[in-house]
N, CA, C and O atoms as a CHARMM CRD file, in Angstrom:
* protein
*
  212
    1    1 MET  N     75.77900  26.93600  70.86300 PROA 1      0.00000
    2    1 MET  CA    75.30700  26.15100  71.91300 PROA 1      0.00000
    3    1 MET  C     74.24600  25.18400  71.33000 PROA 1      0.00000
    4    1 MET  O     73.34400  25.61200  70.61000 PROA 1      0.00000
    5    2 PRO  N     74.36800  23.87300  71.65200 PROA 2      0.00000
    6    2 PRO  CA    73.33300  22.93700  71.24200 PROA 2      0.00000
    7    2 PRO  C     71.94500  23.30200  71.75300 PROA 2      0.00000
    8    2 PRO  O     71.80900  23.70800  72.90800 PROA 2      0.00000
    9    3 PRO  N     70.90000  23.16800  70.91700 PROA 3      0.00000
   10    3 PRO  CA    69.56400  23.57400  71.28600 PROA 3      0.00000
   11    3 PRO  C     69.08700  22.96300  72.62300 PROA 3      0.00000
   12    3 PRO  O     68.37200  23.61900  73.38100 PROA 3      0.00000
   13    4 GLU  N     69.49900  21.65400  72.92200 PROA 4      0.00000
   14    4 GLU  CA    69.05100  20.99400  74.12700 PROA 4      0.00000
   15    4 GLU  C     69.65100  21.61100  75.41200 PROA 4      0.00000
   16    4 GLU  O     69.16100  21.37500  76.51700 PROA 4      0.00000
   17    5 GLN  N     70.74000  22.41700  75.23000 PROA 5      0.00000
   18    5 GLN  CA    71.26200  23.10500  76.41100 PROA 5      0.00000
   19    5 GLN  C     70.74400  24.49300  76.63100 PROA 5      0.00000
   20    5 GLN  O     70.90800  25.04200  77.72100 PROA 5      0.00000
   21    6 VAL  N     70.15500  25.05500  75.68700 PROA 6      0.00000
   22    6 VAL  CA    69.55800  26.43500  75.78300 PROA 6      0.00000
   23    6 VAL  C     68.49500  26.51100  76.86700 PROA 6      0.00000
   24    6 VAL  O     68.45900  27.48200  77.62300 PROA 6      0.00000
   25    7 GLU  N     67.64300  25.52500  76.95800 PROA 7      0.00000
   26    7 GLU  CA    66.58300  25.57600  77.92000 PROA 7      0.00000
   27    7 GLU  C     67.07400  25.69600  79.32700 PROA 7      0.00000
   28    7 GLU  O     66.47800  26.41200  80.13200 PROA 7      0.00000
   29    8 SER  N     68.14300  25.01400  79.64700 PROA 8      0.00000
   30    8 SER  CA    68.53500  24.90000  81.08400 PROA 8      0.00000
   31    8 SER  C     69.83400  25.92200  81.28100 PROA 8      0.00000
   32    8 SER  O     70.42700  25.92300  82.36000 PROA 8      0.00000
   33    9 PHE  N     70.19800  26.68300  80.32700 PROA 9      0.00000
   34    9 PHE  CA    71.33500  27.50400  80.46800 PROA 9      0.00000
   35    9 PHE  C     71.01000  28.60100  81.44100 PROA 9      0.00000
   36    9 PHE  O     69.98100  29.26600  81.32300 PROA 9      0.00000
   37   10 GLY  N     71.88500  28.79300  82.40300 PROA 10     0.00000
   38   10 GLY  CA    71.76300  29.79000  83.47200 PROA 10     0.00000
   39   10 GLY  C     71.03600  29.16700  84.76700 PROA 10     0.00000
   40   10 GLY  O     70.90300  29.83700  85.79100 PROA 10     0.00000
   41   11 GLY  N     70.61800  27.97300  84.66900 PROA 11     0.00000
   42   11 GLY  CA    69.95700  27.40400  85.75700 PROA 11     0.00000
   43   11 GLY  C     70.64200  27.18500  87.06400 PROA 11     0.00000
   44   11 GLY  O     70.05400  26.94300  88.11800 PROA 11     0.00000
   45   12 GLU  N     72.02300  27.29700  86.90000 PROA 12     0.00000
   46   12 GLU  CA    72.84900  27.00600  88.05800 PROA 12     0.00000
   47   12 GLU  C     73.12000  28.20300  88.98600 PROA 12     0.00000
   48   12 GLU  O     73.72900  28.06100  90.04700 PROA 12     0.00000
   49   13 VAL  N     72.65600  29.36800  88.56100 PROA 13     0.00000
   50   13 VAL  CA    72.71400  30.61300  89.34300 PROA 13     0.00000
   51   13 VAL  C     71.64200  30.76600  90.22200 PROA 13     0.00000
   52   13 VAL  O     70.61800  30.16400  89.90100 PROA 13     0.00000
   53   14 PRO  N     71.61500  31.51400  91.39800 PROA 14     0.00000
   54   14 PRO  CA    70.52400  31.64100  92.30500 PROA 14     0.00000
   55   14 PRO  C     69.25200  32.07400  91.64600 PROA 14     0.00000
   56   14 PRO  O     68.19200  31.63900  92.09600 PROA 14     0.00000
   57   15 LEU  N     69.25400  32.89800  90.61300 PROA 15     0.00000
   58   15 LEU  CA    68.06100  33.40300  89.99600 PROA 15     0.00000
   59   15 LEU  C     67.48700  32.36200  89.13000 PROA 15     0.00000
   60   15 LEU  O     66.35500  32.54900  88.68500 PROA 15     0.00000
   61   16 GLN  N     68.12400  31.29900  88.83900 PROA 16     0.00000
   62   16 GLN  CA    67.64900  30.20800  88.08300 PROA 16     0.00000
   63   16 GLN  C     67.34700  30.53300  86.60000 PROA 16     0.00000
   64   16 GLN  O     66.53500  29.86300  85.96300 PROA 16     0.00000
   65   17 ARG  N     67.98500  31.52300  86.09400 PROA 17     0.00000
   66   17 ARG  CA    67.91100  31.88600  84.69700 PROA 17     0.00000
   67   17 ARG  C     68.96200  32.66700  84.21600 PROA 17     0.00000
   68   17 ARG  O     69.67400  33.26000  85.02700 PROA 17     0.00000
   69   18 MET  N     69.18500  32.76300  82.89500 PROA 18     0.00000
   70   18 MET  CA    70.29400  33.63100  82.46000 PROA 18     0.00000
   71   18 MET  C     69.70400  35.02100  82.42100 PROA 18     0.00000
   72   18 MET  O     68.49600  35.22600  82.30000 PROA 18     0.00000
   73   19 GLY  N     70.68100  36.02600  82.53500 PROA 19     0.00000
   74   19 GLY  CA    70.40400  37.41900  82.43500 PROA 19     0.00000
   75   19 GLY  C     69.98200  37.85300  81.08100 PROA 19     0.00000
   76   19 GLY  O     70.46600  37.31400  80.08600 PROA 19     0.00000
   77   20 GLN  N     69.09000  38.81800  80.99500 PROA 20     0.00000
   78   20 GLN  CA    68.73100  39.31300  79.76100 PROA 20     0.00000
   79   20 GLN  C     69.57400  40.54800  79.39500 PROA 20     0.00000
   80   20 GLN  O     70.09500  41.17900  80.31500 PROA 20     0.00000
   81   21 PRO  N     69.73700  40.92000  78.18600 PROA 21     0.00000
   82   21 PRO  CA    70.68400  42.00900  77.80500 PROA 21     0.00000
   83   21 PRO  C     70.23800  43.38700  78.43700 PROA 21     0.00000
   84   21 PRO  O     71.05000  44.26900  78.71800 PROA 21     0.00000
   85   22 ALA  N     68.93200  43.48900  78.62800 PROA 22     0.00000
   86   22 ALA  CA    68.47900  44.72900  79.20100 PROA 22     0.00000
   87   22 ALA  C     68.84600  44.82600  80.70500 PROA 22     0.00000
   88   22 ALA  O     69.00200  45.93000  81.22600 PROA 22     0.00000
   89   23 GLN  N     68.97900  43.71000  81.38100 PROA 23     0.00000
   90   23 GLN  CA    69.29200  43.63500  82.72200 PROA 23     0.00000
   91   23 GLN  C     70.86000  43.91100  82.92800 PROA 23     0.00000
   92   23 GLN  O     71.31800  44.43300  83.94400 PROA 23     0.00000
   93   24 LEU  N     71.55600  43.52600  81.92100 PROA 24     0.00000
   94   24 LEU  CA    73.08800  43.77600  82.01400 PROA 24     0.00000
   95   24 LEU  C     73.49100  45.13900  81.55200 PROA 24     0.00000
   96   24 LEU  O     74.52000  45.66700  81.97300 PROA 24     0.00000
   97   25 ALA  N     72.67200  45.73000  80.67100 PROA 25     0.00000
   98   25 ALA  CA    73.09600  46.94900  79.99900 PROA 25     0.00000
   99   25 ALA  C     73.05400  48.15600  81.04700 PROA 25     0.00000
  100   25 ALA  O     73.82600  49.10500  80.91400 PROA 25     0.00000
  101   26 SER  N     72.23200  48.09900  81.97600 PROA 26     0.00000
  102   26 SER  CA    72.16400  49.26700  82.98400 PROA 26     0.00000
  103   26 SER  C     73.45200  49.49200  83.60800 PROA 26     0.00000
  104   26 SER  O     73.82200  50.64300  83.84100 PROA 26     0.00000
  105   27 SER  N     74.20400  48.43200  83.91300 PROA 27     0.00000
  106   27 SER  CA    75.55600  48.69700  84.60800 PROA 27     0.00000
  107   27 SER  C     76.54800  49.40600  83.65400 PROA 27     0.00000
  108   27 SER  O     77.32500  50.27100  84.05700 PROA 27     0.00000
  109   28 TRP  N     76.47800  48.97000  82.29300 PROA 28     0.00000
  110   28 TRP  CA    77.37500  49.60600  81.35600 PROA 28     0.00000
  111   28 TRP  C     76.90300  50.98800  81.11500 PROA 28     0.00000
  112   28 TRP  O     77.75300  51.87000  80.99400 PROA 28     0.00000
  113   29 VAL  N     75.70700  51.26200  81.03500 PROA 29     0.00000
  114   29 VAL  CA    75.16000  52.69500  80.78700 PROA 29     0.00000
  115   29 VAL  C     75.55000  53.55400  82.04000 PROA 29     0.00000
  116   29 VAL  O     75.92600  54.71100  81.84900 PROA 29     0.00000
  117   30 MET  N     75.48800  53.10400  83.17500 PROA 30     0.00000
  118   30 MET  CA    75.75800  53.79200  84.36300 PROA 30     0.00000
  119   30 MET  C     77.29300  54.12700  84.29100 PROA 30     0.00000
  120   30 MET  O     77.66100  55.28100  84.51200 PROA 30     0.00000
  121   31 LEU  N     78.10300  53.23600  84.01600 PROA 31     0.00000
  122   31 LEU  CA    79.55300  53.46100  83.94800 PROA 31     0.00000
  123   31 LEU  C     79.96700  54.44900  82.84600 PROA 31     0.00000
  124   31 LEU  O     80.93100  55.19900  83.00500 PROA 31     0.00000
  125   32 ALA  N     79.29600  54.44100  81.83500 PROA 32     0.00000
  126   32 ALA  CA    79.52400  55.39200  80.69200 PROA 32     0.00000
  127   32 ALA  C     78.93900  56.85100  80.99000 PROA 32     0.00000
  128   32 ALA  O     79.22600  57.79000  80.24800 PROA 32     0.00000
  129   33 SER  N     78.15600  56.99700  82.04000 PROA 33     0.00000
  130   33 SER  CA    77.50800  58.22200  82.34300 PROA 33     0.00000
  131   33 SER  C     78.37900  59.11800  83.25400 PROA 33     0.00000
  132   33 SER  O     79.41000  58.70800  83.78800 PROA 33     0.00000
  133   34 ASP  N     77.91600  60.30900  83.38700 PROA 34     0.00000
  134   34 ASP  CA    78.58400  61.26600  84.34400 PROA 34     0.00000
  135   34 ASP  C     78.35000  60.78500  85.74500 PROA 34     0.00000
  136   34 ASP  O     79.14500  61.19900  86.59000 PROA 34     0.00000
  137   35 GLU  N     77.40300  59.99100  86.12600 PROA 35     0.00000
  138   35 GLU  CA    77.13100  59.49400  87.41000 PROA 35     0.00000
  139   35 GLU  C     78.26900  58.67700  87.90500 PROA 35     0.00000
  140   35 GLU  O     78.43400  58.54900  89.11800 PROA 35     0.00000
  141   36 ALA  N     79.10000  58.09100  87.00600 PROA 36     0.00000
  142   36 ALA  CA    80.21400  57.21500  87.38000 PROA 36     0.00000
  143   36 ALA  C     81.55200  57.92600  87.32800 PROA 36     0.00000
  144   36 ALA  O     82.61600  57.30500  87.31500 PROA 36     0.00000
  145   37 SER  N     81.46400  59.26300  87.29900 PROA 37     0.00000
  146   37 SER  CA    82.73100  60.05200  87.11600 PROA 37     0.00000
  147   37 SER  C     83.66200  59.83000  88.31800 PROA 37     0.00000
  148   37 SER  O     84.87000  60.01500  88.16800 PROA 37     0.00000
  149   38 TYR  N     83.16300  59.44400  89.50000 PROA 38     0.00000
  150   38 TYR  CA    84.00800  59.26500  90.65600 PROA 38     0.00000
  151   38 TYR  C     84.38700  57.82100  90.90200 PROA 38     0.00000
  152   38 TYR  O     85.10300  57.53000  91.86000 PROA 38     0.00000
  153   39 ILE  N     83.94200  56.93900  90.08900 PROA 39     0.00000
  154   39 ILE  CA    84.12400  55.44700  90.36100 PROA 39     0.00000
  155   39 ILE  C     85.43000  55.11400  89.67200 PROA 39     0.00000
  156   39 ILE  O     85.65000  55.44600  88.50700 PROA 39     0.00000
  157   40 SER  N     86.25700  54.47600  90.39500 PROA 40     0.00000
  158   40 SER  CA    87.56400  54.12200  89.92400 PROA 40     0.00000
  159   40 SER  C     88.01300  52.72900  90.49600 PROA 40     0.00000
  160   40 SER  O     88.03100  52.55100  91.71400 PROA 40     0.00000
  161   41 GLY  N     88.34400  51.83100  89.69000 PROA 41     0.00000
  162   41 GLY  CA    88.80700  50.52200  90.17700 PROA 41     0.00000
  163   41 GLY  C     87.76300  49.68900  90.85100 PROA 41     0.00000
  164   41 GLY  O     88.06200  48.85200  91.70300 PROA 41     0.00000
  165   42 ALA  N     86.48700  49.93100  90.44900 PROA 42     0.00000
  166   42 ALA  CA    85.32700  49.07300  91.13200 PROA 42     0.00000
  167   42 ALA  C     85.19100  47.82700  90.21700 PROA 42     0.00000
  168   42 ALA  O     85.46600  47.89200  89.01900 PROA 42     0.00000
  169   43 THR  N     84.77100  46.72300  90.79700 PROA 43     0.00000
  170   43 THR  CA    84.16000  45.65000  90.01500 PROA 43     0.00000
  171   43 THR  C     82.73100  45.58800  90.20900 PROA 43     0.00000
  172   43 THR  O     82.28800  45.51700  91.35500 PROA 43     0.00000
  173   44 ILE  N     81.95100  45.60800  89.19400 PROA 44     0.00000
  174   44 ILE  CA    80.53100  45.48000  89.25200 PROA 44     0.00000
  175   44 ILE  C     80.23100  44.08600  88.80300 PROA 44     0.00000
  176   44 ILE  O     80.35900  43.75700  87.62400 PROA 44     0.00000
  177   45 ALA  N     79.81300  43.22700  89.78100 PROA 45     0.00000
  178   45 ALA  CA    79.56500  41.82600  89.44200 PROA 45     0.00000
  179   45 ALA  C     78.15000  41.64600  89.03300 PROA 45     0.00000
  180   45 ALA  O     77.28200  41.83000  89.88600 PROA 45     0.00000
  181   46 VAL  N     77.81300  41.30100  87.80200 PROA 46     0.00000
  182   46 VAL  CA    76.44700  41.13600  87.31700 PROA 46     0.00000
  183   46 VAL  C     76.40500  39.64700  87.06600 PROA 46     0.00000
  184   46 VAL  O     76.59800  39.17300  85.94700 PROA 46     0.00000
  185   47 THR  N     76.13300  38.88800  88.19400 PROA 47     0.00000
  186   47 THR  CA    76.28400  37.45300  88.24100 PROA 47     0.00000
  187   47 THR  C     74.92500  36.64700  88.46300 PROA 47     0.00000
  188   47 THR  O     74.95300  35.41700  88.49900 PROA 47     0.00000
  189   48 GLY  N     73.88200  37.26900  88.59200 PROA 48     0.00000
  190   48 GLY  CA    72.64200  36.54700  88.79700 PROA 48     0.00000
  191   48 GLY  C     72.49100  36.10300  90.23600 PROA 48     0.00000
  192   48 GLY  O     71.67600  35.21800  90.49600 PROA 48     0.00000
  193   49 GLY  N     73.21800  36.65400  91.18200 PROA 49     0.00000
  194   49 GLY  CA    73.11100  36.26900  92.57200 PROA 49     0.00000
  195   49 GLY  C     74.35700  35.47600  93.10300 PROA 49     0.00000
  196   49 GLY  O     74.44300  35.18300  94.29600 PROA 49     0.00000
  197   50 VAL  N     75.25400  35.16100  92.25100 PROA 50     0.00000
  198   50 VAL  CA    76.37100  34.34000  92.67600 PROA 50     0.00000
  199   50 VAL  C     77.43300  35.30000  93.37000 PROA 50     0.00000
  200   50 VAL  O     77.84800  36.30200  92.78700 PROA 50     0.00000
  201   51 ALA  N     77.81800  34.97000  94.55000 PROA 51     0.00000
  202   51 ALA  CA    78.67300  35.79300  95.31400 PROA 51     0.00000
  203   51 ALA  C     80.10800  35.69300  94.61600 PROA 51     0.00000
  204   51 ALA  O     80.55900  34.64400  94.15600 PROA 51     0.00000
  205   52 VAL  N     80.74600  36.89000  94.59800 PROA 52     0.00000
  206   52 VAL  CA    82.08400  37.02400  94.08200 PROA 52     0.00000
  207   52 VAL  C     83.01900  37.22600  95.23100 PROA 52     0.00000
  208   52 VAL  O     82.86000  38.19400  95.97500 PROA 52     0.00000
  209   53 ILE  N     83.99400  36.36100  95.41900 PROA 53     0.00000
  210   53 ILE  CA    84.91300  36.46100  96.59700 PROA 53     0.00000
  211   53 ILE  C     86.15900  36.83200  96.10500 PROA 53     0.00000
  212   53 ILE  O     87.10700  36.98500  96.87500 PROA 53     0.00000
């Protein structure tokens, strides 16, 4: 990505910034844990507030 685009990257989502790896990782960790043993066919949208229709 060109450096001039990095500063505004993610600005189009409601939270006005891109997500950080630590914010995204918790959903992956949960799915890999025993807590997710009953989850099947779910979509977990990590979108920064953008509605998924």
